């Protein structure tokens, strides 16, 4: 079985009847890469995954897996394995049968089936569940079996369709780690669909953020997090959410300056993507954890604390800069009362400027 | 098609595989199996007797005529009289209309009472109703005949309507109760808080919301009552025999020469009403099956 | 509950209660009672124990009826289930003209048993029906006179009944098929499971509910078999296609032997309860373990 794992989408278009779902998508995924398709419901990420799997027909373009053009291939011939949101285990078969059914149908020799089932079961710690039926398993166990069923296929590309969405928070974080470990151990290419940005940030080598069936930004997690390409990506990724301050760019003798009702920031070294236009309306974004509390700084801004949310590991302070809300992340032990005044700095290298008209990064 | 230079691109070309061919082939054969009796009935009713005897039943009529239909409608012999099956048609209407109305009303009220109000013993009553739905009618018939003749309503329209209500009650109650049980209980509670009583809630709130299930109930009852034979035979009385009974008389009690074309015409005439209901109701018919089939 | 509403509820349930008590329980009880008496044309009150039942067992017409209904029941249910399921599975394959095909398979169910019986009786007419078609096509050896052969006539009833009911089974099965989690189909496709195997090993076990519903409905119509046999063969040739329901009706009204008839009816009742009760119990025990 060829274990080729690089995936290439060239000009892929998918439509349902007269409605075009995507048009001309291009995506290159390297061997052994963990790519996450991240986006809200309806953004098209699952459709794209189904197209890669061969479960949905594409209207135009080509899909290549390894060095083979698999555009017309059935899912079983594409060298892929898939894990579904609702586990989709075969209900009346026990775990061992679930894992081996596909291999039996493909006439794999029994010894080989045994070996693969055993390996997968050990990797996923489900060896003592082999004789149970899905109905007798918990949600987390079922999902492990579903992953096991994908493992035994010895595929080069693994596709995950929101596999953890049906689990509670604790199970989700457990299995997240398992999946990451699996990726490190197997080295297979993994394409993972989710709407949960934490999963994306923790698991991915690269994230492709999608909205309205187009790619908003494709890049490494840190890139997406620290330098979001547009306002949507900035809002969608990162929790608690980024702060936004509406204002204007002013071009003066000292270089570009951000001006809003209660804020004036000089931007000498801000890496503008396009040359800034004077009086252009912009939004300034800064993440709560990037705001620095600097009681002694000369050019600090003053904010008044409205309320604080202790979140266990740290504290989220909701303050007002003038009449604008600003959330700041502070160490958990900080003592605050409503009405306190804080002096803060907004470091230039942590700023994100967005064009108000189209949300793009400036 | 860009096969030569580019290789697979875009949509997969649709190929007629043997499997697909076999699939359609089997379905078409089955469709023919299902359509043949209807087809044969129609063509036979349009032929004349010599042609029926000469040619075989699958052949199309050479000179189609509605003579047999006219004879069936106006002059077929049902036992002693020869007034055609239109008598039966009229009787079936006279039986069906009141039966449908009464059985649905009683079923709706019973279903409503059992779903929302749940008095003591409601579960038991409902259980009895459901159990009866499975028991063959022959277990009940004779005593009912005696009771009805004692009450003086045997061999009358009132009698047959009562019978259809009695034996329609389980299914009607079931579908209405299930429909009401699926409605949010908050609706009912809000009405009670507003001070509405049993009948007002039924008439003003529940009945308007039951329109879909009423349609289903009408379809089920119209089809079931029109197609009924056994109750019409026993309880309707000689002047009120429904079409199905008359049809059977035409075919099974003819002495001497059998006029197959007339028989087939009469059969088709009997089948027309439910067939029309079926084709007009489309999806609703299937819904009716689903509602009646999901017993609990 | 307010007094007015309580009164209304009881008033509203009065017809149902009356029916349940008198028409259901009362009539059933009376039938059973009469079966223990020596009633002939009219009910008598002379208690004779199980004498009617022993006459019943010795009655040749009854023996043939029971044999017939057993053969009919098994064949009818098996064939209607199989055909209905296959039709549903095939239609589920995204065929064109699905609506049209469904209409064609389901329309027989809308027709009366009398109409069904007469249509098939004509179709299978020994001299003028299918047999003649075969002869006209040059197949002189072709015989299809099952309608008048005592050892085969019961099968003709099976054909007609399957024709009538297969569409119903198909509708029930289609509903069940469409309730299967679509991701299971996807998983099977990715695993490379061919369609027929997916149906047989994965989907059919999931459709226990639909199968049970279909079997129960079919079984009920087996017990009720009367109209069809009257229209198609009227019990003939001779008594070769007698069925229990017809036996009861004939002895109640034409042959004037109410005691024997009610004994037969009670036997039918006991059989139905004995067969359906375990089926229903098995069906209703399941809900605790809904498949994933």
PDB file of N, CA and C in Angstrom, chain A residues 82-89 95 98-99 117 119-130 134 137-152 158 160 163-164 167 170-179 181-182:
ATOM      1  N   UNK A  82     -10.631   7.998   7.197  1.00  0.00           N
ATOM      2  CA  UNK A  82     -11.434   9.138   7.669  1.00  0.00           C
ATOM      3  C   UNK A  82     -12.060   8.855   9.021  1.00  0.00           C
ATOM      4  N   UNK A  83     -12.118   9.899   9.841  1.00  0.00           N
ATOM      5  CA  UNK A  83     -12.761   9.802  11.153  1.00  0.00           C
ATOM      6  C   UNK A  83     -13.882  10.825  11.180  1.00  0.00           C
ATOM      7  N   UNK A  84     -15.085  10.397  11.602  1.00  0.00           N
ATOM      8  CA  UNK A  84     -16.269  11.244  11.496  1.00  0.00           C
ATOM      9  C   UNK A  84     -16.706  11.805  12.840  1.00  0.00           C
ATOM     10  N   UNK A  85     -17.502  12.851  12.765  1.00  0.00           N
ATOM     11  CA  UNK A  85     -17.965  13.512  13.978  1.00  0.00           C
ATOM     12  C   UNK A  85     -18.833  12.592  14.825  1.00  0.00           C
ATOM     13  N   UNK A  86     -19.713  11.826  14.182  1.00  0.00           N
ATOM     14  CA  UNK A  86     -20.598  10.973  14.955  1.00  0.00           C
ATOM     15  C   UNK A  86     -20.055   9.562  15.059  1.00  0.00           C
ATOM     16  N   UNK A  87     -18.759   9.421  14.918  1.00  0.00           N
ATOM     17  CA  UNK A  87     -18.008   8.153  15.005  1.00  0.00           C
ATOM     18  C   UNK A  87     -18.380   7.182  13.892  1.00  0.00           C
ATOM     19  N   UNK A  88     -19.676   7.065  13.564  1.00  0.00           N
ATOM     20  CA  UNK A  88     -20.117   6.202  12.466  1.00  0.00           C
ATOM     21  C   UNK A  88     -19.575   4.783  12.593  1.00  0.00           C
ATOM     22  N   UNK A  89     -19.586   4.245  13.779  1.00  0.00           N
ATOM     23  CA  UNK A  89     -19.162   2.852  13.943  1.00  0.00           C
ATOM     24  C   UNK A  89     -20.288   1.940  13.476  1.00  0.00           C
ATOM     25  N   UNK A  95     -16.017  -4.285  18.504  1.00  0.00           N
ATOM     26  CA  UNK A  95     -14.920  -3.386  18.130  1.00  0.00           C
ATOM     27  C   UNK A  95     -13.961  -4.068  17.158  1.00  0.00           C
ATOM     28  N   UNK A  98     -15.463  -4.123  13.825  1.00  0.00           N
ATOM     29  CA  UNK A  98     -15.442  -2.776  13.249  1.00  0.00           C
ATOM     30  C   UNK A  98     -14.089  -2.456  12.642  1.00  0.00           C
ATOM     31  N   UNK A  99     -13.047  -2.823  13.362  1.00  0.00           N
ATOM     32  CA  UNK A  99     -11.713  -2.492  12.882  1.00  0.00           C
ATOM     33  C   UNK A  99     -11.341  -3.324  11.667  1.00  0.00           C
ATOM     34  N   UNK A 117      -4.838  -4.866  13.658  1.00  0.00           N
ATOM     35  CA  UNK A 117      -5.827  -4.570  14.707  1.00  0.00           C
ATOM     36  C   UNK A 117      -5.128  -4.452  16.054  1.00  0.00           C
ATOM     37  N   UNK A 119      -1.971  -3.700  16.661  1.00  0.00           N
ATOM     38  CA  UNK A 119      -1.159  -2.482  16.733  1.00  0.00           C
ATOM     39  C   UNK A 119      -2.026  -1.260  17.021  1.00  0.00           C
ATOM     40  N   UNK A 120      -3.120  -1.153  16.268  1.00  0.00           N
ATOM     41  CA  UNK A 120      -3.995   0.010  16.447  1.00  0.00           C
ATOM     42  C   UNK A 120      -4.581   0.024  17.847  1.00  0.00           C
ATOM     43  N   UNK A 121      -5.001  -1.156  18.313  1.00  0.00           N
ATOM     44  CA  UNK A 121      -5.628  -1.222  19.636  1.00  0.00           C
ATOM     45  C   UNK A 121      -4.653  -0.796  20.721  1.00  0.00           C
ATOM     46  N   UNK A 122      -3.396  -1.231  20.578  1.00  0.00           N
ATOM     47  CA  UNK A 122      -2.407  -0.838  21.577  1.00  0.00           C
ATOM     48  C   UNK A 122      -2.139   0.647  21.531  1.00  0.00           C
ATOM     49  N   UNK A 123      -2.007   1.168  20.309  1.00  0.00           N
ATOM     50  CA  UNK A 123      -1.721   2.596  20.178  1.00  0.00           C
ATOM     51  C   UNK A 123      -2.800   3.450  20.808  1.00  0.00           C
ATOM     52  N   UNK A 124      -4.020   2.966  20.741  1.00  0.00           N
ATOM     53  CA  UNK A 124      -5.136   3.782  21.221  1.00  0.00           C
ATOM     54  C   UNK A 124      -5.679   3.301  22.569  1.00  0.00           C
ATOM     55  N   UNK A 125      -5.005   2.346  23.146  1.00  0.00           N
ATOM     56  CA  UNK A 125      -5.434   1.799  24.439  1.00  0.00           C
ATOM     57  C   UNK A 125      -6.862   1.285  24.432  1.00  0.00           C
ATOM     58  N   UNK A 126      -7.214   0.574  23.411  1.00  0.00           N
ATOM     59  CA  UNK A 126      -8.554  -0.014  23.397  1.00  0.00           C
ATOM     60  C   UNK A 126      -8.467  -1.531  23.316  1.00  0.00           C
ATOM     61  N   UNK A 127      -7.297  -2.077  23.656  1.00  0.00           N
ATOM     62  CA  UNK A 127      -7.095  -3.522  23.502  1.00  0.00           C
ATOM     63  C   UNK A 127      -8.082  -4.329  24.326  1.00  0.00           C
ATOM     64  N   UNK A 128      -8.517  -3.822  25.486  1.00  0.00           N
ATOM     65  CA  UNK A 128      -9.437  -4.614  26.297  1.00  0.00           C
ATOM     66  C   UNK A 128     -10.901  -4.342  25.936  1.00  0.00           C
ATOM     67  N   UNK A 129     -11.131  -3.580  24.878  1.00  0.00           N
ATOM     68  CA  UNK A 129     -12.505  -3.298  24.490  1.00  0.00           C
ATOM     69  C   UNK A 129     -12.888  -4.058  23.227  1.00  0.00           C
ATOM     70  N   UNK A 130     -11.979  -4.903  22.746  1.00  0.00           N
ATOM     71  CA  UNK A 130     -12.159  -5.471  21.416  1.00  0.00           C
ATOM     72  C   UNK A 130     -13.426  -6.288  21.261  1.00  0.00           C
ATOM     73  N   UNK A 134     -20.327  -1.121  20.144  1.00  0.00           N
ATOM     74  CA  UNK A 134     -20.328   0.341  20.297  1.00  0.00           C
ATOM     75  C   UNK A 134     -21.308   0.857  21.336  1.00  0.00           C
ATOM     76  N   UNK A 137     -19.928   1.289  24.775  1.00  0.00           N
ATOM     77  CA  UNK A 137     -18.742   2.120  24.979  1.00  0.00           C
ATOM     78  C   UNK A 137     -19.138   3.553  25.285  1.00  0.00           C
ATOM     79  N   UNK A 138     -18.216   4.265  25.947  1.00  0.00           N
ATOM     80  CA  UNK A 138     -18.453   5.685  26.189  1.00  0.00           C
ATOM     81  C   UNK A 138     -18.079   6.465  24.932  1.00  0.00           C
ATOM     82  N   UNK A 139     -18.411   7.747  24.919  1.00  0.00           N
ATOM     83  CA  UNK A 139     -18.132   8.582  23.748  1.00  0.00           C
ATOM     84  C   UNK A 139     -16.661   8.619  23.408  1.00  0.00           C
ATOM     85  N   UNK A 140     -15.828   8.780  24.427  1.00  0.00           N
ATOM     86  CA  UNK A 140     -14.394   8.833  24.182  1.00  0.00           C
ATOM     87  C   UNK A 140     -13.867   7.518  23.629  1.00  0.00           C
ATOM     88  N   UNK A 141     -14.357   6.412  24.183  1.00  0.00           N
ATOM     89  CA  UNK A 141     -13.923   5.107  23.687  1.00  0.00           C
ATOM     90  C   UNK A 141     -14.369   4.899  22.249  1.00  0.00           C
ATOM     91  N   UNK A 142     -15.593   5.319  21.943  1.00  0.00           N
ATOM     92  CA  UNK A 142     -16.074   5.159  20.573  1.00  0.00           C
ATOM     93  C   UNK A 142     -15.207   5.920  19.605  1.00  0.00           C
ATOM     94  N   UNK A 143     -14.806   7.107  20.011  1.00  0.00           N
ATOM     95  CA  UNK A 143     -13.996   7.898  19.092  1.00  0.00           C
ATOM     96  C   UNK A 143     -12.631   7.245  18.898  1.00  0.00           C
ATOM     97  N   UNK A 144     -12.093   6.640  19.955  1.00  0.00           N
ATOM     98  CA  UNK A 144     -10.823   5.923  19.788  1.00  0.00           C
ATOM     99  C   UNK A 144     -10.991   4.780  18.798  1.00  0.00           C
ATOM    100  N   UNK A 145     -12.107   4.077  18.895  1.00  0.00           N
ATOM    101  CA  UNK A 145     -12.344   2.979  17.962  1.00  0.00           C
ATOM    102  C   UNK A 145     -12.438   3.528  16.540  1.00  0.00           C
ATOM    103  N   UNK A 146     -13.101   4.660  16.403  1.00  0.00           N
ATOM    104  CA  UNK A 146     -13.224   5.255  15.070  1.00  0.00           C
ATOM    105  C   UNK A 146     -11.847   5.602  14.521  1.00  0.00           C
ATOM    106  N   UNK A 147     -10.984   6.142  15.384  1.00  0.00           N
ATOM    107  CA  UNK A 147      -9.626   6.455  14.948  1.00  0.00           C
ATOM    108  C   UNK A 147      -8.894   5.154  14.629  1.00  0.00           C
ATOM    109  N   UNK A 148      -9.134   4.134  15.437  1.00  0.00           N
ATOM    110  CA  UNK A 148      -8.507   2.842  15.181  1.00  0.00           C
ATOM    111  C   UNK A 148      -8.883   2.284  13.827  1.00  0.00           C
ATOM    112  N   UNK A 149     -10.173   2.445  13.487  1.00  0.00           N
ATOM    113  CA  UNK A 149     -10.620   1.942  12.199  1.00  0.00           C
ATOM    114  C   UNK A 149      -9.873   2.637  11.068  1.00  0.00           C
ATOM    115  N   UNK A 150      -9.572   3.923  11.282  1.00  0.00           N
ATOM    116  CA  UNK A 150      -8.795   4.649  10.279  1.00  0.00           C
ATOM    117  C   UNK A 150      -7.349   4.168  10.272  1.00  0.00           C
ATOM    118  N   UNK A 151      -6.804   3.888  11.452  1.00  0.00           N
ATOM    119  CA  UNK A 151      -5.406   3.468  11.551  1.00  0.00           C
ATOM    120  C   UNK A 151      -5.112   2.182  10.800  1.00  0.00           C
ATOM    121  N   UNK A 152      -6.042   1.206  10.920  1.00  0.00           N
ATOM    122  CA  UNK A 152      -5.729  -0.097  10.335  1.00  0.00           C
ATOM    123  C   UNK A 152      -5.652  -0.037   8.817  1.00  0.00           C
ATOM    124  N   UNK A 158      -4.790  11.067   6.566  1.00  0.00           N
ATOM    125  CA  UNK A 158      -5.904  10.896   7.491  1.00  0.00           C
ATOM    126  C   UNK A 158      -6.792  12.129   7.437  1.00  0.00           C
ATOM    127  N   UNK A 160      -9.980  14.104   9.233  1.00  0.00           N
ATOM    128  CA  UNK A 160     -10.779  14.167  10.456  1.00  0.00           C
ATOM    129  C   UNK A 160     -11.875  15.204  10.267  1.00  0.00           C
ATOM    130  N   UNK A 163     -13.903  15.573  14.750  1.00  0.00           N
ATOM    131  CA  UNK A 163     -14.065  14.335  15.517  1.00  0.00           C
ATOM    132  C   UNK A 163     -14.346  14.554  16.992  1.00  0.00           C
ATOM    133  N   UNK A 164     -13.990  15.713  17.528  1.00  0.00           N
ATOM    134  CA  UNK A 164     -14.131  15.873  18.969  1.00  0.00           C
ATOM    135  C   UNK A 164     -15.345  16.702  19.352  1.00  0.00           C
ATOM    136  N   UNK A 167     -17.837  15.478  22.067  1.00  0.00           N
ATOM    137  CA  UNK A 167     -17.339  15.076  23.381  1.00  0.00           C
ATOM    138  C   UNK A 167     -17.349  16.254  24.342  1.00  0.00           C
ATOM    139  N   UNK A 170     -13.483  17.919  28.822  1.00  0.00           N
ATOM    140  CA  UNK A 170     -12.325  17.210  29.350  1.00  0.00           C
ATOM    141  C   UNK A 170     -11.853  16.121  28.396  1.00  0.00           C
ATOM    142  N   UNK A 171     -12.821  15.335  27.889  1.00  0.00           N
ATOM    143  CA  UNK A 171     -12.491  14.299  26.924  1.00  0.00           C
ATOM    144  C   UNK A 171     -11.851  14.900  25.695  1.00  0.00           C
ATOM    145  N   UNK A 172     -12.370  16.073  25.336  1.00  0.00           N
ATOM    146  CA  UNK A 172     -11.848  16.716  24.147  1.00  0.00           C
ATOM    147  C   UNK A 172     -10.364  16.996  24.306  1.00  0.00           C
ATOM    148  N   UNK A 173      -9.965  17.542  25.449  1.00  0.00           N
ATOM    149  CA  UNK A 173      -8.548  17.850  25.605  1.00  0.00           C
ATOM    150  C   UNK A 173      -7.723  16.580  25.700  1.00  0.00           C
ATOM    151  N   UNK A 174      -8.260  15.516  26.317  1.00  0.00           N
ATOM    152  CA  UNK A 174      -7.516  14.249  26.366  1.00  0.00           C
ATOM    153  C   UNK A 174      -7.240  13.714  24.972  1.00  0.00           C
ATOM    154  N   UNK A 175      -8.309  13.641  24.186  1.00  0.00           N
ATOM    155  CA  UNK A 175      -8.173  13.051  22.856  1.00  0.00           C
ATOM    156  C   UNK A 175      -7.357  13.934  21.923  1.00  0.00           C
ATOM    157  N   UNK A 176      -7.396  15.230  22.162  1.00  0.00           N
ATOM    158  CA  UNK A 176      -6.591  16.146  21.379  1.00  0.00           C
ATOM    159  C   UNK A 176      -5.132  15.770  21.496  1.00  0.00           C
ATOM    160  N   UNK A 177      -4.713  15.530  22.725  1.00  0.00           N
ATOM    161  CA  UNK A 177      -3.327  15.148  22.967  1.00  0.00           C
ATOM    162  C   UNK A 177      -3.025  13.821  22.286  1.00  0.00           C
ATOM    163  N   UNK A 178      -3.945  12.879  22.387  1.00  0.00           N
ATOM    164  CA  UNK A 178      -3.763  11.585  21.731  1.00  0.00           C
ATOM    165  C   UNK A 178      -3.536  11.745  20.247  1.00  0.00           C
ATOM    166  N   UNK A 179      -4.351  12.598  19.639  1.00  0.00           N
ATOM    167  CA  UNK A 179      -4.239  12.771  18.191  1.00  0.00           C
ATOM    168  C   UNK A 179      -2.878  13.363  17.851  1.00  0.00           C
ATOM    169  N   UNK A 181      -0.177  13.052  19.551  1.00  0.00           N
ATOM    170  CA  UNK A 181       0.827  12.005  19.765  1.00  0.00           C
ATOM    171  C   UNK A 181       0.834  11.053  18.583  1.00  0.00           C
ATOM    172  N   UNK A 182      -0.357  10.726  18.120  1.00  0.00           N
ATOM    173  CA  UNK A 182      -0.499   9.822  16.987  1.00  0.00           C
ATOM    174  C   UNK A 182       0.209  10.386  15.768  1.00  0.00           C
TER     175      UNK A 182
END
